[in-house]
Amino acid sequence: MSKNIFLIIQREFNERVRKKSFIITTLLMPLLMLAIMIIPGLIMAFATGEEKQIAVIDQSGRIAPSLHNEDEIRFEIVDMDTEEARKSLTDRYAILYIGSNVVDNPSEVRLYVNTSSSMAVESSITEQISKIIEKEKLKRYDIEDLDKILADVSTEVSMQVFRNDKSQEDDTQAKSSTVATVLGYVMSFTLYMFILIYGSMVMQAVIEEKSSRVLEVLVSSVRPFDLMMGKILGIASVAVVQILIWAVLVVGIGSMGLPSLLPDEVMTSAAVIQQGGSIDMARVNTVDLNPEMLQAVATATDVGYMTTLFTYLLLFLLGGYLFYSAMYAAVGSAVENVQDSSQLQMPITLPIILSLMLSFVVIKDPTSPVSFWASMIPFTSPIVMIARIPYDIPTWEIILSLVILYTSFIGMVWFAGKIYRVGIFMYGKKPSFKEIFKWMNYKY
């Protein structure tokens, strides 16, 4: 690394780390991300709409008495025909008609709404009616104490999963798929945000210096390529510092905070899971902690595993950022203001968005061909692979993905550098994609 690149890295790093905004975002970003995941669920759980009065016309006489009110739905049995109810009960949310032969013909159910319908309401009604019809059909078998029998046979299974491909002699417990799903989603979303934010930061820095003609002064003493690499690596160092701070906070809380807050039985069971052993679920249930929560505790308090996750997160964050920031720097050098960059950065932004969408495919099946190849192609691999890692995939796949990603970064830097060295001297109009590709053939 040349002395000029190092000086530019130092300048870019100091300029951003010393700002109050860096400290604030570093401390608040984990809380913000946690809020993004939790708030939608809380809104769904606690948000209540207007009460919906539904008039019920039950010609069978067997369904309506068993319908029960819910949070927003209130059932009201009415004694009138359908046509009369539809004309006179327009102040109700809806009129529910149940046919006389509904037990044998479940399609004899109609809902006449007086406003826009709701999928949640429709689902709630059909689920209730389906369960009532099932009970009515069971009554035909004339089984004594049927309700008690159904309550006795109702069983909830707690299944422990073991990796047979890891060891066929000892029971090596697999990571919980639920915990892996949460970790994969959080880490892929983190990379998505970082690549977009810090990549755009590189582009904006180049645009600002170009519009103020500072670049013209800088390139008189620094090669354009060194200037571009200095900016990219300088801003990358800021992202690395943030991730390291978060790693220390998360690992520290997990290793020292949780053990002091949770019962000894939970921590003992969590230690067994960390070592890959099986546990007595009946004993765990006595402390009101389900298997998934116990797996989450075992993962959060496993310093080695969490350190490994953050190491991979750092490697893929750095690789993904370097790969995309080179393109963002090229776009920044080709325009004179942020408004003009929107069209040119679209081909860069789309693969990043596609990567986040593919991460949901990974959550569904982390070993599918789509998941594998998306985690190898450098345009999607940082976000997709980091979503696969919590599922305990083979290490060789992770290493291969990293090698391809960092090798591709070298090629992308060469590609972006040829555009950058021409673009920083271009003023007056926004270039087309055709003109940008022509810049690559210019010789110096």
PDB file of N, CA, C and O in Angstrom, residues 80-118:
ATOM      1  N   MET A  80     -84.280 -13.783  10.900  1.00  0.00           N
ATOM      2  CA  MET A  80     -84.911 -13.202   9.722  1.00  0.00           C
ATOM      3  C   MET A  80     -84.301 -13.855   8.483  1.00  0.00           C
ATOM      4  O   MET A  80     -83.237 -14.492   8.567  1.00  0.00           O
ATOM      5  N   ASP A  81     -84.953 -13.703   7.362  1.00  0.00           N
ATOM      6  CA  ASP A  81     -84.403 -14.313   6.151  1.00  0.00           C
ATOM      7  C   ASP A  81     -83.273 -13.434   5.602  1.00  0.00           C
ATOM      8  O   ASP A  81     -83.101 -12.281   5.994  1.00  0.00           O
ATOM      9  N   THR A  82     -82.556 -13.997   4.649  1.00  0.00           N
ATOM     10  CA  THR A  82     -81.356 -13.335   4.139  1.00  0.00           C
ATOM     11  C   THR A  82     -81.669 -12.015   3.455  1.00  0.00           C
ATOM     12  O   THR A  82     -80.985 -11.001   3.674  1.00  0.00           O
ATOM     13  N   GLU A  83     -82.691 -12.005   2.603  1.00  0.00           N
ATOM     14  CA  GLU A  83     -83.020 -10.792   1.848  1.00  0.00           C
ATOM     15  C   GLU A  83     -83.396  -9.651   2.787  1.00  0.00           C
ATOM     16  O   GLU A  83     -82.983  -8.503   2.598  1.00  0.00           O
ATOM     17  N   GLU A  84     -84.195  -9.968   3.807  1.00  0.00           N
ATOM     18  CA  GLU A  84     -84.610  -8.939   4.768  1.00  0.00           C
ATOM     19  C   GLU A  84     -83.405  -8.401   5.536  1.00  0.00           C
ATOM     20  O   GLU A  84     -83.270  -7.185   5.751  1.00  0.00           O
ATOM     21  N   ALA A  85     -82.489  -9.304   5.953  1.00  0.00           N
ATOM     22  CA  ALA A  85     -81.316  -8.892   6.712  1.00  0.00           C
ATOM     23  C   ALA A  85     -80.402  -8.010   5.867  1.00  0.00           C
ATOM     24  O   ALA A  85     -79.863  -7.012   6.353  1.00  0.00           O
ATOM     25  N   ARG A  86     -80.253  -8.349   4.600  1.00  0.00           N
ATOM     26  CA  ARG A  86     -79.366  -7.569   3.730  1.00  0.00           C
ATOM     27  C   ARG A  86     -79.895  -6.154   3.525  1.00  0.00           C
ATOM     28  O   ARG A  86     -79.114  -5.209   3.332  1.00  0.00           O
ATOM     29  N   LYS A  87     -81.202  -5.979   3.565  1.00  0.00           N
ATOM     30  CA  LYS A  87     -81.786  -4.653   3.360  1.00  0.00           C
ATOM     31  C   LYS A  87     -81.854  -3.834   4.643  1.00  0.00           C
ATOM     32  O   LYS A  87     -81.666  -2.612   4.624  1.00  0.00           O
ATOM     33  N   SER A  88     -82.128  -4.512   5.763  1.00  0.00           N
ATOM     34  CA  SER A  88     -82.366  -3.768   7.004  1.00  0.00           C
ATOM     35  C   SER A  88     -81.141  -3.659   7.910  1.00  0.00           C
ATOM     36  O   SER A  88     -81.074  -2.756   8.757  1.00  0.00           O
ATOM     37  N   LEU A  89     -80.165  -4.552   7.779  1.00  0.00           N
ATOM     38  CA  LEU A  89     -79.016  -4.557   8.687  1.00  0.00           C
ATOM     39  C   LEU A  89     -77.768  -3.977   8.019  1.00  0.00           C
ATOM     40  O   LEU A  89     -76.658  -4.513   8.144  1.00  0.00           O
ATOM     41  N   THR A  90     -77.948  -2.883   7.324  1.00  0.00           N
ATOM     42  CA  THR A  90     -76.806  -2.254   6.639  1.00  0.00           C
ATOM     43  C   THR A  90     -75.854  -1.553   7.615  1.00  0.00           C
ATOM     44  O   THR A  90     -74.753  -1.156   7.224  1.00  0.00           O
ATOM     45  N   ASP A  91     -76.293  -1.394   8.885  1.00  0.00           N
ATOM     46  CA  ASP A  91     -75.411  -0.782   9.872  1.00  0.00           C
ATOM     47  C   ASP A  91     -74.436  -1.795  10.468  1.00  0.00           C
ATOM     48  O   ASP A  91     -73.519  -1.429  11.193  1.00  0.00           O
ATOM     49  N   ARG A  92     -74.638  -3.093  10.162  1.00  0.00           N
ATOM     50  CA  ARG A  92     -73.718  -4.129  10.624  1.00  0.00           C
ATOM     51  C   ARG A  92     -72.535  -4.219   9.667  1.00  0.00           C
ATOM     52  O   ARG A  92     -72.610  -3.812   8.518  1.00  0.00           O
ATOM     53  N   TYR A  93     -71.440  -4.788  10.158  1.00  0.00           N
ATOM     54  CA  TYR A  93     -70.274  -4.980   9.289  1.00  0.00           C
ATOM     55  C   TYR A  93     -70.595  -5.979   8.185  1.00  0.00           C
ATOM     56  O   TYR A  93     -70.204  -5.790   7.031  1.00  0.00           O
ATOM     57  N   ALA A  94     -71.326  -7.047   8.569  1.00  0.00           N
ATOM     58  CA  ALA A  94     -71.644  -8.075   7.582  1.00  0.00           C
ATOM     59  C   ALA A  94     -72.794  -8.943   8.072  1.00  0.00           C
ATOM     60  O   ALA A  94     -73.153  -8.924   9.256  1.00  0.00           O
ATOM     61  N   ILE A  95     -73.359  -9.702   7.136  1.00  0.00           N
ATOM     62  CA  ILE A  95     -74.371 -10.709   7.443  1.00  0.00           C
ATOM     63  C   ILE A  95     -73.794 -12.055   7.049  1.00  0.00           C
ATOM     64  O   ILE A  95     -73.378 -12.254   5.896  1.00  0.00           O
ATOM     65  N   LEU A  96     -73.751 -12.976   8.012  1.00  0.00           N
ATOM     66  CA  LEU A  96     -73.208 -14.311   7.767  1.00  0.00           C
ATOM     67  C   LEU A  96     -74.366 -15.289   7.598  1.00  0.00           C
ATOM     68  O   LEU A  96     -75.165 -15.493   8.516  1.00  0.00           O
ATOM     69  N   TYR A  97     -74.454 -15.900   6.431  1.00  0.00           N
ATOM     70  CA  TYR A  97     -75.505 -16.891   6.141  1.00  0.00           C
ATOM     71  C   TYR A  97     -74.906 -18.291   6.204  1.00  0.00           C
ATOM     72  O   TYR A  97     -73.875 -18.576   5.590  1.00  0.00           O
ATOM     73  N   ILE A  98     -75.561 -19.170   6.977  1.00  0.00           N
ATOM     74  CA  ILE A  98     -75.134 -20.564   7.098  1.00  0.00           C
ATOM     75  C   ILE A  98     -76.309 -21.439   6.683  1.00  0.00           C
ATOM     76  O   ILE A  98     -77.399 -21.359   7.271  1.00  0.00           O
ATOM     77  N   GLY A  99     -76.097 -22.267   5.668  1.00  0.00           N
ATOM     78  CA  GLY A  99     -77.163 -23.106   5.131  1.00  0.00           C
ATOM     79  C   GLY A  99     -77.578 -24.226   6.059  1.00  0.00           C
ATOM     80  O   GLY A  99     -76.866 -24.599   6.992  1.00  0.00           O
ATOM     81  N   SER A 100     -78.737 -24.814   5.779  1.00  0.00           N
ATOM     82  CA  SER A 100     -79.290 -25.870   6.626  1.00  0.00           C
ATOM     83  C   SER A 100     -78.487 -27.164   6.543  1.00  0.00           C
ATOM     84  O   SER A 100     -78.476 -27.955   7.485  1.00  0.00           O
ATOM     85  N   ASN A 101     -77.811 -27.401   5.442  1.00  0.00           N
ATOM     86  CA  ASN A 101     -77.054 -28.649   5.258  1.00  0.00           C
ATOM     87  C   ASN A 101     -75.548 -28.389   5.283  1.00  0.00           C
ATOM     88  O   ASN A 101     -74.785 -29.059   4.591  1.00  0.00           O
ATOM     89  N   VAL A 102     -75.134 -27.425   6.103  1.00  0.00           N
ATOM     90  CA  VAL A 102     -73.738 -26.989   6.088  1.00  0.00           C
ATOM     91  C   VAL A 102     -72.775 -28.070   6.574  1.00  0.00           C
ATOM     92  O   VAL A 102     -71.620 -28.128   6.139  1.00  0.00           O
ATOM     93  N   VAL A 103     -73.226 -28.960   7.467  1.00  0.00           N
ATOM     94  CA  VAL A 103     -72.342 -30.007   7.989  1.00  0.00           C
ATOM     95  C   VAL A 103     -71.894 -30.941   6.870  1.00  0.00           C
ATOM     96  O   VAL A 103     -70.734 -31.349   6.796  1.00  0.00           O
ATOM     97  N   ASP A 104     -72.835 -31.300   5.983  1.00  0.00           N
ATOM     98  CA  ASP A 104     -72.491 -32.178   4.865  1.00  0.00           C
ATOM     99  C   ASP A 104     -72.031 -31.412   3.633  1.00  0.00           C
ATOM    100  O   ASP A 104     -71.369 -31.977   2.762  1.00  0.00           O
ATOM    101  N   ASN A 105     -72.403 -30.144   3.564  1.00  0.00           N
ATOM    102  CA  ASN A 105     -72.012 -29.318   2.420  1.00  0.00           C
ATOM    103  C   ASN A 105     -71.422 -28.000   2.939  1.00  0.00           C
ATOM    104  O   ASN A 105     -72.124 -26.994   3.031  1.00  0.00           O
ATOM    105  N   PRO A 106     -70.123 -27.995   3.281  1.00  0.00           N
ATOM    106  CA  PRO A 106     -69.496 -26.808   3.892  1.00  0.00           C
ATOM    107  C   PRO A 106     -69.478 -25.578   2.995  1.00  0.00           C
ATOM    108  O   PRO A 106     -69.132 -24.486   3.468  1.00  0.00           O
ATOM    109  N   SER A 107     -69.842 -25.719   1.735  1.00  0.00           N
ATOM    110  CA  SER A 107     -69.862 -24.555   0.843  1.00  0.00           C
ATOM    111  C   SER A 107     -71.103 -23.695   1.044  1.00  0.00           C
ATOM    112  O   SER A 107     -71.222 -22.631   0.437  1.00  0.00           O
ATOM    113  N   GLU A 108     -72.035 -24.133   1.910  1.00  0.00           N
ATOM    114  CA  GLU A 108     -73.253 -23.363   2.169  1.00  0.00           C
ATOM    115  C   GLU A 108     -72.992 -22.263   3.200  1.00  0.00           C
ATOM    116  O   GLU A 108     -73.714 -22.132   4.197  1.00  0.00           O
ATOM    117  N   VAL A 109     -71.956 -21.508   2.993  1.00  0.00           N
ATOM    118  CA  VAL A 109     -71.618 -20.393   3.880  1.00  0.00           C
ATOM    119  C   VAL A 109     -71.355 -19.173   3.007  1.00  0.00           C
ATOM    120  O   VAL A 109     -70.540 -19.225   2.082  1.00  0.00           O
ATOM    121  N   ARG A 110     -72.068 -18.083   3.314  1.00  0.00           N
ATOM    122  CA  ARG A 110     -71.881 -16.860   2.541  1.00  0.00           C
ATOM    123  C   ARG A 110     -71.777 -15.681   3.507  1.00  0.00           C
ATOM    124  O   ARG A 110     -72.470 -15.630   4.531  1.00  0.00           O
ATOM    125  N   LEU A 111     -70.910 -14.726   3.154  1.00  0.00           N
ATOM    126  CA  LEU A 111     -70.715 -13.525   3.975  1.00  0.00           C
ATOM    127  C   LEU A 111     -71.039 -12.306   3.131  1.00  0.00           C
ATOM    128  O   LEU A 111     -70.403 -12.061   2.109  1.00  0.00           O
ATOM    129  N   TYR A 112     -72.045 -11.535   3.543  1.00  0.00           N
ATOM    130  CA  TYR A 112     -72.435 -10.317   2.837  1.00  0.00           C
ATOM    131  C   TYR A 112     -71.894  -9.121   3.627  1.00  0.00           C
ATOM    132  O   TYR A 112     -72.403  -8.793   4.703  1.00  0.00           O
ATOM    133  N   VAL A 113     -70.847  -8.483   3.122  1.00  0.00           N
ATOM    134  CA  VAL A 113     -70.228  -7.369   3.843  1.00  0.00           C
ATOM    135  C   VAL A 113     -70.786  -6.039   3.349  1.00  0.00           C
ATOM    136  O   VAL A 113     -71.109  -5.882   2.170  1.00  0.00           O
ATOM    137  N   ASN A 114     -70.913  -5.099   4.261  1.00  0.00           N
ATOM    138  CA  ASN A 114     -71.414  -3.773   3.925  1.00  0.00           C
ATOM    139  C   ASN A 114     -70.289  -2.756   3.714  1.00  0.00           C
ATOM    140  O   ASN A 114     -70.549  -1.561   3.601  1.00  0.00           O
ATOM    141  N   THR A 115     -69.064  -3.260   3.690  1.00  0.00           N
ATOM    142  CA  THR A 115     -67.897  -2.413   3.442  1.00  0.00           C
ATOM    143  C   THR A 115     -66.794  -3.308   2.896  1.00  0.00           C
ATOM    144  O   THR A 115     -67.049  -4.460   2.563  1.00  0.00           O
ATOM    145  N   SER A 116     -65.603  -2.796   2.809  1.00  0.00           N
ATOM    146  CA  SER A 116     -64.499  -3.624   2.312  1.00  0.00           C
ATOM    147  C   SER A 116     -64.263  -4.798   3.246  1.00  0.00           C
ATOM    148  O   SER A 116     -64.267  -4.653   4.471  1.00  0.00           O
ATOM    149  N   SER A 117     -64.023  -5.965   2.657  1.00  0.00           N
ATOM    150  CA  SER A 117     -63.800  -7.161   3.449  1.00  0.00           C
ATOM    151  C   SER A 117     -62.375  -7.202   3.976  1.00  0.00           C
ATOM    152  O   SER A 117     -61.500  -6.460   3.534  1.00  0.00           O
ATOM    153  N   SER A 118     -62.141  -8.098   4.928  1.00  0.00           N
ATOM    154  CA  SER A 118     -60.827  -8.254   5.538  1.00  0.00           C
ATOM    155  C   SER A 118     -60.440  -9.729   5.514  1.00  0.00           C
ATOM    156  O   SER A 118     -61.241 -10.593   5.890  1.00  0.00           O
TER     157      SER A 118
END
